[in-house]
Amino acid sequence: MNQRGITLIELLIYLALVSGMLVSFIYYTIGVTASAVNTNQTSELIESGRLAFNLMLAKTRSASSVVEPLPSQSSNKLKLSFGGLSTLTFEVVNNMLIAKDENNNSWSLTPLGVSVTELNFTRVDNGLVPANININFGLGNYHWQSSVNQKISP
């Protein structure tokens, strides 16, 4: 007899192959999605840190004077004065980088849930060279460091 169709064994082998391919595809898709989410979160963390760091650099360059740290000292707080009319302070509060103005209005410069791992400002004075501020800033596993050259009035 010449019967048409498939046997039960052939059907089970086909289902096993299709199921294996489907499971592999789902596992691969989950891995790619998790990797994309992790990359996006890391990218946002780096971008937030870079923006906060660049804001500190820009404000330090545009300040008329540095109130804190004092000459030849380090501090975890940077207080800037702008022509004696306004001030701006950068400091860590509850593991977040905060900017605060002279009226105690404050805003966070770092995302929620991400701890500032390092914040240090060092005022370096050298008699012949204008003073500069060394800024060390760490957010998560990422660190930024720079010196801001500026003439600072005592």
Backbone as JSON Lines, residues from 0, in Angstrom:
{"i":0,"aa":"M","n":[0.81,-1.17,0.0],"ca":[0.0,0.0,0.0],"c":[0.87,1.26,0.0]}
{"i":1,"aa":"N","n":[0.43,2.19,-0.75],"ca":[1.15,3.45,-0.84],"c":[0.33,4.52,-0.12]}
{"i":2,"aa":"Q","n":[0.65,4.74,1.18],"ca":[-0.11,5.72,1.97],"c":[0.57,7.08,1.93]}
{"i":3,"aa":"R","n":[-0.25,8.1,1.93],"ca":[0.28,9.46,1.97],"c":[0.12,9.99,3.37]}
{"i":4,"aa":"G","n":[1.06,10.86,3.81],"ca":[1.0,11.44,5.14],"c":[2.3,11.23,5.89]}
{"i":5,"aa":"I","n":[2.26,11.59,7.13],"ca":[3.47,11.44,7.95],"c":[3.14,10.54,9.13]}
{"i":6,"aa":"T","n":[4.18,9.92,9.6],"ca":[3.99,9.03,10.74],"c":[4.07,9.84,12.03]}
{"i":7,"aa":"L","n":[3.67,9.2,13.1],"ca":[3.72,9.85,14.41],"c":[5.16,10.18,14.79]}
{"i":8,"aa":"I","n":[6.09,9.35,14.49],"ca":[7.52,9.58,14.79],"c":[8.0,10.81,14.03]}
{"i":9,"aa":"E","n":[7.67,10.93,12.77],"ca":[8.08,12.09,11.97],"c":[7.48,13.37,12.54]}
{"i":10,"aa":"L","n":[6.24,13.33,12.97],"ca":[5.6,14.49,13.56],"c":[6.29,14.9,14.86]}
{"i":11,"aa":"L","n":[6.64,13.95,15.7],"ca":[7.33,14.25,16.97],"c":[8.72,14.84,16.71]}
{"i":12,"aa":"I","n":[9.43,14.3,15.73],"ca":[10.76,14.84,15.39],"c":[10.62,16.27,14.89]}
{"i":13,"aa":"Y","n":[9.64,16.52,14.03],"ca":[9.39,17.87,13.51],"c":[9.06,18.84,14.65]}
{"i":14,"aa":"L","n":[8.18,18.46,15.56],"ca":[7.82,19.32,16.7],"c":[9.03,19.59,17.59]}
{"i":15,"aa":"A","n":[9.86,18.58,17.81],"ca":[11.06,18.77,18.64],"c":[12.01,19.77,17.99]}
{"i":16,"aa":"L","n":[12.23,19.65,16.68],"ca":[13.11,20.58,15.98],"c":[12.57,22.0,16.0]}
{"i":17,"aa":"V","n":[11.3,22.17,15.7],"ca":[10.69,23.5,15.7],"c":[10.72,24.1,17.11]}
{"i":18,"aa":"S","n":[10.42,23.29,18.12],"ca":[10.46,23.78,19.51],"c":[11.86,24.22,19.9]}
{"i":19,"aa":"G","n":[12.86,23.43,19.53],"ca":[14.25,23.79,19.83],"c":[14.64,25.09,19.17]}
{"i":20,"aa":"M","n":[14.26,25.27,17.91],"ca":[14.57,26.52,17.21],"c":[13.84,27.7,17.84]}
{"i":21,"aa":"L","n":[12.61,27.49,18.24],"ca":[11.83,28.56,18.87],"c":[12.43,28.96,20.21]}
{"i":22,"aa":"V","n":[12.81,27.99,21.03],"ca":[13.43,28.27,22.32],"c":[14.75,29.02,22.11]}
{"i":23,"aa":"S","n":[15.56,28.6,21.14],"ca":[16.83,29.28,20.85],"c":[16.59,30.72,20.43]}
{"i":24,"aa":"F","n":[15.59,30.93,19.58],"ca":[15.28,32.29,19.12],"c":[14.82,33.17,20.29]}
{"i":25,"aa":"I","n":[13.97,32.66,21.14],"ca":[13.48,33.43,22.3],"c":[14.64,33.76,23.24]}
{"i":26,"aa":"Y","n":[15.51,32.78,23.51],"ca":[16.67,33.0,24.38],"c":[17.58,34.08,23.8]}
{"i":27,"aa":"Y","n":[17.83,34.01,22.5],"ca":[18.65,35.01,21.82],"c":[18.01,36.39,21.89]}
{"i":28,"aa":"T","n":[16.72,36.48,21.66],"ca":[16.0,37.76,21.7],"c":[16.04,38.38,23.09]}
{"i":29,"aa":"I","n":[15.87,37.56,24.12],"ca":[15.93,38.07,25.49],"c":[17.33,38.6,25.78]}
{"i":30,"aa":"G","n":[18.36,37.89,25.35],"ca":[19.74,38.34,25.56],"c":[20.04,39.65,24.86]}
{"i":31,"aa":"V","n":[19.58,39.78,23.63],"ca":[19.8,41.02,22.87],"c":[19.06,42.18,23.54]}
{"i":32,"aa":"T","n":[17.84,41.94,23.97],"ca":[17.06,42.99,24.63],"c":[17.71,43.42,25.93]}
{"i":33,"aa":"A","n":[18.16,42.47,26.74],"ca":[18.83,42.81,28.0],"c":[20.11,43.59,27.75]}
{"i":34,"aa":"S","n":[20.85,43.2,26.73],"ca":[22.07,43.91,26.38],"c":[21.78,45.34,25.93]}
{"i":35,"aa":"A","n":[20.73,45.52,25.14],"ca":[20.35,46.85,24.68],"c":[19.92,47.74,25.85]}
{"i":36,"aa":"V","n":[19.17,47.18,26.78],"ca":[18.75,47.95,27.97],"c":[19.96,48.35,28.79]}
{"i":37,"aa":"N","n":[20.89,47.43,29.0],"ca":[22.09,47.73,29.78],"c":[22.94,48.8,29.09]}
{"i":38,"aa":"T","n":[23.08,48.69,27.78],"ca":[23.83,49.7,27.02],"c":[23.17,51.06,27.12]}
{"i":39,"aa":"N","n":[21.85,51.11,27.04],"ca":[21.11,52.36,27.13],"c":[21.27,52.99,28.51]}
{"i":40,"aa":"Q","n":[21.18,52.18,29.57],"ca":[21.35,52.7,30.93],"c":[22.76,53.24,31.14]}
{"i":41,"aa":"T","n":[23.76,52.51,30.65],"ca":[25.14,52.96,30.77],"c":[25.35,54.25,30.01]}
{"i":42,"aa":"S","n":[24.79,54.33,28.83],"ca":[24.91,55.54,28.02],"c":[24.28,56.74,28.72]}
{"i":43,"aa":"E","n":[23.1,56.55,29.31],"ca":[22.44,57.64,30.04],"c":[23.25,58.05,31.27]}
{"i":44,"aa":"L","n":[23.85,57.09,31.96],"ca":[24.69,57.39,33.12],"c":[25.89,58.23,32.72]}
{"i":45,"aa":"I","n":[26.57,57.82,31.65],"ca":[27.73,58.56,31.18],"c":[27.33,59.95,30.73]}
{"i":46,"aa":"E","n":[26.23,60.06,30.02],"ca":[25.76,61.37,29.54],"c":[25.41,62.29,30.71]}
{"i":47,"aa":"S","n":[24.72,61.76,31.72],"ca":[24.37,62.56,32.91],"c":[25.62,63.04,33.62]}
{"i":48,"aa":"G","n":[26.58,62.14,33.78],"ca":[27.83,62.52,34.44],"c":[28.6,63.56,33.66]}
{"i":49,"aa":"R","n":[28.65,63.38,32.35],"ca":[29.37,64.34,31.51],"c":[28.71,65.72,31.55]}
{"i":50,"aa":"L","n":[27.39,65.75,31.5],"ca":[26.68,67.03,31.57],"c":[26.91,67.73,32.9]}
{"i":51,"aa":"A","n":[26.82,66.97,34.0],"ca":[27.05,67.55,35.33],"c":[28.48,68.07,35.44]}
{"i":52,"aa":"F","n":[29.44,67.3,34.96],"ca":[30.84,67.7,35.03],"c":[31.09,68.95,34.2]}
{"i":53,"aa":"N","n":[30.55,68.98,32.98],"ca":[30.72,70.15,32.12],"c":[30.06,71.4,32.72]}
{"i":54,"aa":"L","n":[28.93,71.22,33.41],"ca":[28.29,72.36,34.07],"c":[29.19,72.9,35.18]}
{"i":55,"aa":"M","n":[29.79,72.01,35.97],"ca":[30.7,72.46,37.02],"c":[31.89,73.2,36.43]}
{"i":56,"aa":"L","n":[32.44,72.69,35.32],"ca":[33.57,73.36,34.67],"c":[33.16,74.75,34.16]}
{"i":57,"aa":"A","n":[32.03,74.81,33.47],"ca":[31.59,76.09,32.89],"c":[31.3,77.13,33.97]}
{"i":58,"aa":"K","n":[30.62,76.72,35.03],"ca":[30.3,77.66,36.1],"c":[31.57,78.1,36.82]}
{"i":59,"aa":"T","n":[32.53,77.21,36.98],"ca":[33.79,77.59,37.64],"c":[34.55,78.59,36.79]}
{"i":60,"aa":"R","n":[34.57,78.37,35.48],"ca":[35.25,79.31,34.58],"c":[34.58,80.69,34.57]}
{"i":61,"aa":"S","n":[33.26,80.71,34.69],"ca":[32.56,82.0,34.59],"c":[32.41,82.72,35.93]}
{"i":62,"aa":"A","n":[32.78,82.07,37.03],"ca":[32.64,82.7,38.35],"c":[33.67,83.82,38.51]}
{"i":63,"aa":"S","n":[33.28,84.82,39.28],"ca":[34.22,85.9,39.56],"c":[35.19,85.51,40.67]}
{"i":64,"aa":"S","n":[34.77,84.62,41.56],"ca":[35.67,84.14,42.61],"c":[35.18,82.8,43.15]}
{"i":65,"aa":"V","n":[36.11,82.1,43.8],"ca":[35.81,80.84,44.44],"c":[35.83,81.07,45.95]}
{"i":66,"aa":"V","n":[34.71,80.82,46.61],"ca":[34.59,81.03,48.04],"c":[35.12,79.81,48.8]}
{"i":67,"aa":"E","n":[34.79,78.64,48.29],"ca":[35.24,77.39,48.91],"c":[35.56,76.41,47.8]}
{"i":68,"aa":"P","n":[36.68,75.71,47.86],"ca":[37.63,75.57,48.96],"c":[38.56,76.77,49.06]}
{"i":69,"aa":"L","n":[39.13,76.92,50.22],"ca":[40.1,77.98,50.47],"c":[41.4,77.65,49.74]}
{"i":70,"aa":"P","n":[42.29,78.65,49.55],"ca":[43.55,78.4,48.85],"c":[44.32,77.23,49.46]}
{"i":71,"aa":"S","n":[44.88,76.41,48.6],"ca":[45.71,75.26,48.96],"c":[44.97,74.23,49.8]}
{"i":72,"aa":"Q","n":[43.66,74.18,49.69],"ca":[42.88,73.2,50.44],"c":[41.96,72.42,49.5]}
{"i":73,"aa":"S","n":[41.49,71.27,50.02],"ca":[40.53,70.44,49.3],"c":[39.21,70.44,50.04]}
{"i":74,"aa":"S","n":[38.14,70.21,49.3],"ca":[36.82,70.16,49.9],"c":[35.91,69.31,49.03]}
{"i":75,"aa":"N","n":[34.83,68.79,49.62],"ca":[33.82,68.09,48.83],"c":[32.7,69.04,48.44]}
{"i":76,"aa":"K","n":[32.96,70.34,48.62],"ca":[31.99,71.38,48.26],"c":[32.71,72.45,47.47]}
{"i":77,"aa":"L","n":[32.07,72.93,46.4],"ca":[32.59,74.03,45.61],"c":[31.57,75.15,45.67]}
{"i":78,"aa":"K","n":[31.99,76.3,46.23],"ca":[31.1,77.46,46.32],"c":[31.69,78.57,45.47]}
{"i":79,"aa":"L","n":[30.91,79.02,44.49],"ca":[31.34,80.04,43.54],"c":[30.57,81.32,43.76]}
{"i":80,"aa":"S","n":[31.22,82.44,43.52],"ca":[30.56,83.74,43.62],"c":[30.58,84.38,42.23]}
{"i":81,"aa":"F","n":[29.49,85.04,41.89],"ca":[29.36,85.7,40.6],"c":[29.15,87.19,40.83]}
{"i":82,"aa":"G","n":[30.24,87.93,40.87],"ca":[30.19,89.38,41.05],"c":[29.63,89.81,42.39]}
{"i":83,"aa":"G","n":[29.64,88.96,43.38],"ca":[29.13,89.3,44.7],"c":[27.61,89.34,44.76]}
{"i":84,"aa":"L","n":[26.93,89.14,43.64],"ca":[25.47,89.21,43.61],"c":[24.81,87.85,43.84]}
{"i":85,"aa":"S","n":[25.47,86.8,43.38],"ca":[24.88,85.48,43.52],"c":[25.97,84.45,43.77]}
{"i":86,"aa":"T","n":[25.57,83.34,44.33],"ca":[26.49,82.23,44.57],"c":[25.88,80.95,44.03]}
{"i":87,"aa":"L","n":[26.74,79.99,43.81],"ca":[26.31,78.67,43.37],"c":[27.21,77.66,44.07]}
{"i":88,"aa":"T","n":[26.59,76.67,44.7],"ca":[27.34,75.65,45.44],"c":[27.05,74.29,44.84]}
{"i":89,"aa":"F","n":[28.12,73.52,44.64],"ca":[28.01,72.13,44.21],"c":[28.44,71.25,45.37]}
{"i":90,"aa":"E","n":[27.61,70.27,45.74],"ca":[27.96,69.35,46.81],"c":[27.14,68.08,46.69]}
{"i":91,"aa":"V","n":[27.53,67.06,47.45],"ca":[26.8,65.79,47.46],"c":[25.86,65.77,48.65]}
{"i":92,"aa":"V","n":[24.58,65.51,48.38],"ca":[23.56,65.36,49.42],"c":[22.82,64.07,49.13]}
{"i":93,"aa":"N","n":[22.78,63.17,50.1],"ca":[22.13,61.86,49.92],"c":[22.63,61.13,48.68]}
{"i":94,"aa":"N","n":[23.94,61.15,48.48],"ca":[24.62,60.47,47.36],"c":[24.26,61.03,45.99]}
{"i":95,"aa":"M","n":[23.69,62.24,45.96],"ca":[23.36,62.88,44.69],"c":[24.09,64.21,44.6]}
{"i":96,"aa":"L","n":[24.55,64.57,43.39],"ca":[25.19,65.85,43.17],"c":[24.11,66.92,43.1]}
{"i":97,"aa":"I","n":[24.23,67.9,43.98],"ca":[23.24,68.97,44.09],"c":[23.9,70.31,43.77]}
{"i":98,"aa":"A","n":[23.2,71.14,43.03],"ca":[23.6,72.54,42.83],"c":[22.61,73.39,43.62]}
{"i":99,"aa":"K","n":[23.16,74.36,44.35],"ca":[22.31,75.19,45.22],"c":[22.7,76.65,45.01]}
{"i":100,"aa":"D","n":[21.67,77.51,44.85],"ca":[21.96,78.93,44.66],"c":[21.91,79.67,46.0]}
{"i":101,"aa":"E","n":[22.06,80.99,45.94],"ca":[22.12,81.8,47.15],"c":[20.82,81.81,47.94]}
{"i":102,"aa":"N","n":[19.7,81.47,47.3],"ca":[18.4,81.42,47.99],"c":[18.06,80.01,48.49]}
{"i":103,"aa":"N","n":[19.04,79.13,48.49],"ca":[18.88,77.73,48.88],"c":[17.94,76.95,47.96]}
{"i":104,"aa":"N","n":[17.7,77.47,46.75],"ca":[17.01,76.67,45.74],"c":[18.01,75.63,45.25]}
{"i":105,"aa":"S","n":[17.62,74.37,45.24],"ca":[18.57,73.34,44.83],"c":[17.94,72.42,43.8]}
{"i":106,"aa":"W","n":[18.81,71.81,43.01],"ca":[18.36,70.85,42.02],"c":[19.43,69.78,41.86]}
{"i":107,"aa":"S","n":[18.98,68.57,41.54],"ca":[19.88,67.44,41.39],"c":[20.47,67.44,39.98]}
{"i":108,"aa":"L","n":[21.76,67.18,39.91],"ca":[22.45,67.09,38.62],"c":[22.72,65.65,38.21]}
{"i":109,"aa":"T","n":[22.35,64.7,39.07],"ca":[22.58,63.29,38.78],"c":[21.25,62.54,38.87]}
{"i":110,"aa":"P","n":[21.13,61.44,38.14],"ca":[19.87,60.69,38.14],"c":[19.61,60.01,39.48]}
{"i":111,"aa":"L","n":[18.33,59.8,39.78],"ca":[17.96,59.08,40.99],"c":[18.48,57.65,40.92]}
{"i":112,"aa":"G","n":[18.89,57.14,42.07],"ca":[19.34,55.76,42.13],"c":[20.79,55.56,41.73]}
{"i":113,"aa":"V","n":[21.47,56.61,41.32],"ca":[22.89,56.52,40.96],"c":[23.69,57.32,41.97]}
{"i":114,"aa":"S","n":[24.61,56.65,42.63],"ca":[25.38,57.29,43.69],"c":[26.6,58.0,43.13]}
{"i":115,"aa":"V","n":[26.84,59.18,43.68],"ca":[28.09,59.88,43.39],"c":[29.16,59.18,44.21]}
{"i":116,"aa":"T","n":[30.16,58.64,43.53],"ca":[31.2,57.88,44.22],"c":[32.39,58.74,44.61]}
{"i":117,"aa":"E","n":[32.53,59.9,43.97],"ca":[33.64,60.79,44.29],"c":[33.28,62.21,43.91]}
{"i":118,"aa":"L","n":[33.58,63.14,44.79],"ca":[33.46,64.56,44.48],"c":[34.49,65.28,45.33]}
{"i":119,"aa":"N","n":[35.48,65.85,44.67],"ca":[36.54,66.53,45.39],"c":[37.0,67.73,44.57]}
{"i":120,"aa":"F","n":[37.1,68.85,45.25],"ca":[37.58,70.08,44.64],"c":[38.85,70.49,45.39]}
{"i":121,"aa":"T","n":[39.92,70.75,44.65],"ca":[41.17,71.18,45.26],"c":[41.57,72.5,44.63]}
{"i":122,"aa":"R","n":[41.77,73.48,45.48],"ca":[42.22,74.79,45.0],"c":[43.74,74.82,45.1]}
{"i":123,"aa":"V","n":[44.38,74.99,43.97],"ca":[45.84,74.96,43.91],"c":[46.33,76.38,43.65]}
{"i":124,"aa":"D","n":[47.12,76.88,44.57],"ca":[47.71,78.21,44.42],"c":[49.21,78.07,44.22]}
{"i":125,"aa":"N","n":[49.73,78.79,43.23],"ca":[51.15,78.85,42.98],"c":[51.46,80.31,42.74]}
{"i":126,"aa":"G","n":[52.36,80.88,43.53],"ca":[52.61,82.31,43.53],"c":[52.69,82.97,42.16]}
{"i":127,"aa":"L","n":[53.38,82.35,41.18],"ca":[53.57,82.99,39.88],"c":[52.47,82.63,38.87]}
{"i":128,"aa":"V","n":[51.77,81.57,39.14],"ca":[50.76,81.09,38.2],"c":[49.37,81.33,38.8]}
{"i":129,"aa":"P","n":[48.4,81.77,38.02],"ca":[47.04,81.91,38.58],"c":[46.56,80.59,39.18]}
{"i":130,"aa":"A","n":[45.75,80.72,40.2],"ca":[45.22,79.53,40.88],"c":[44.36,78.72,39.92]}
{"i":131,"aa":"N","n":[44.23,77.45,40.23],"ca":[43.29,76.64,39.47],"c":[42.57,75.71,40.43]}
{"i":132,"aa":"I","n":[41.45,75.19,39.94],"ca":[40.64,74.25,40.72],"c":[40.73,72.89,40.04]}
{"i":133,"aa":"N","n":[41.16,71.89,40.77],"ca":[41.14,70.52,40.28],"c":[39.81,69.9,40.7]}
{"i":134,"aa":"I","n":[39.1,69.36,39.74],"ca":[37.79,68.75,40.01],"c":[37.89,67.25,39.72]}
{"i":135,"aa":"N","n":[37.55,66.43,40.71],"ca":[37.45,64.99,40.56],"c":[36.0,64.61,40.84]}
{"i":136,"aa":"F","n":[35.39,63.92,39.9],"ca":[33.98,63.58,39.99],"c":[33.78,62.15,39.54]}
{"i":137,"aa":"G","n":[33.1,61.36,40.36],"ca":[32.8,59.98,40.02],"c":[31.33,59.69,40.15]}
{"i":138,"aa":"L","n":[30.8,58.99,39.17],"ca":[29.39,58.62,39.14],"c":[29.31,57.16,38.74]}
{"i":139,"aa":"G","n":[28.84,56.31,39.66],"ca":[28.85,54.88,39.38],"c":[30.28,54.42,39.2]}
{"i":140,"aa":"N","n":[30.57,53.74,38.1],"ca":[31.92,53.26,37.82],"c":[32.71,54.2,36.92]}
{"i":141,"aa":"Y","n":[32.21,55.39,36.68],"ca":[32.84,56.33,35.75],"c":[33.36,57.54,36.5]}
{"i":142,"aa":"H","n":[34.53,58.04,36.05],"ca":[35.18,59.17,36.73],"c":[35.6,60.22,35.71]}
{"i":143,"aa":"W","n":[35.5,61.46,36.13],"ca":[35.93,62.6,35.33],"c":[36.9,63.41,36.18]}
{"i":144,"aa":"Q","n":[37.88,64.0,35.54],"ca":[38.87,64.81,36.26],"c":[39.34,65.92,35.33]}
{"i":145,"aa":"S","n":[39.48,67.11,35.89],"ca":[39.96,68.23,35.1],"c":[40.49,69.32,36.02]}
{"i":146,"aa":"S","n":[41.31,70.17,35.45],"ca":[41.76,71.38,36.14],"c":[41.15,72.57,35.42]}
{"i":147,"aa":"V","n":[40.61,73.49,36.19],"ca":[40.04,74.7,35.62],"c":[40.98,75.84,35.97]}
{"i":148,"aa":"N","n":[41.65,76.38,34.95],"ca":[42.55,77.49,35.17],"c":[41.76,78.78,35.18]}
{"i":149,"aa":"Q","n":[41.97,79.53,36.25],"ca":[41.22,80.78,36.4],"c":[41.95,81.67,37.38]}
{"i":150,"aa":"K","n":[41.89,82.95,37.13],"ca":[42.4,83.89,38.12],"c":[41.35,84.04,39.18]}
{"i":151,"aa":"I","n":[41.7,83.73,40.41],"ca":[40.74,83.75,41.5],"c":[41.12,84.84,42.47]}
{"i":152,"aa":"S","n":[40.2,85.74,42.73],"ca":[40.49,86.8,43.67],"c":[40.29,86.28,45.09]}
{"i":153,"aa":"P","n":[41.19,86.62,45.99],"ca":[41.06,86.11,47.37],"c":[39.9,86.71,48.11]}
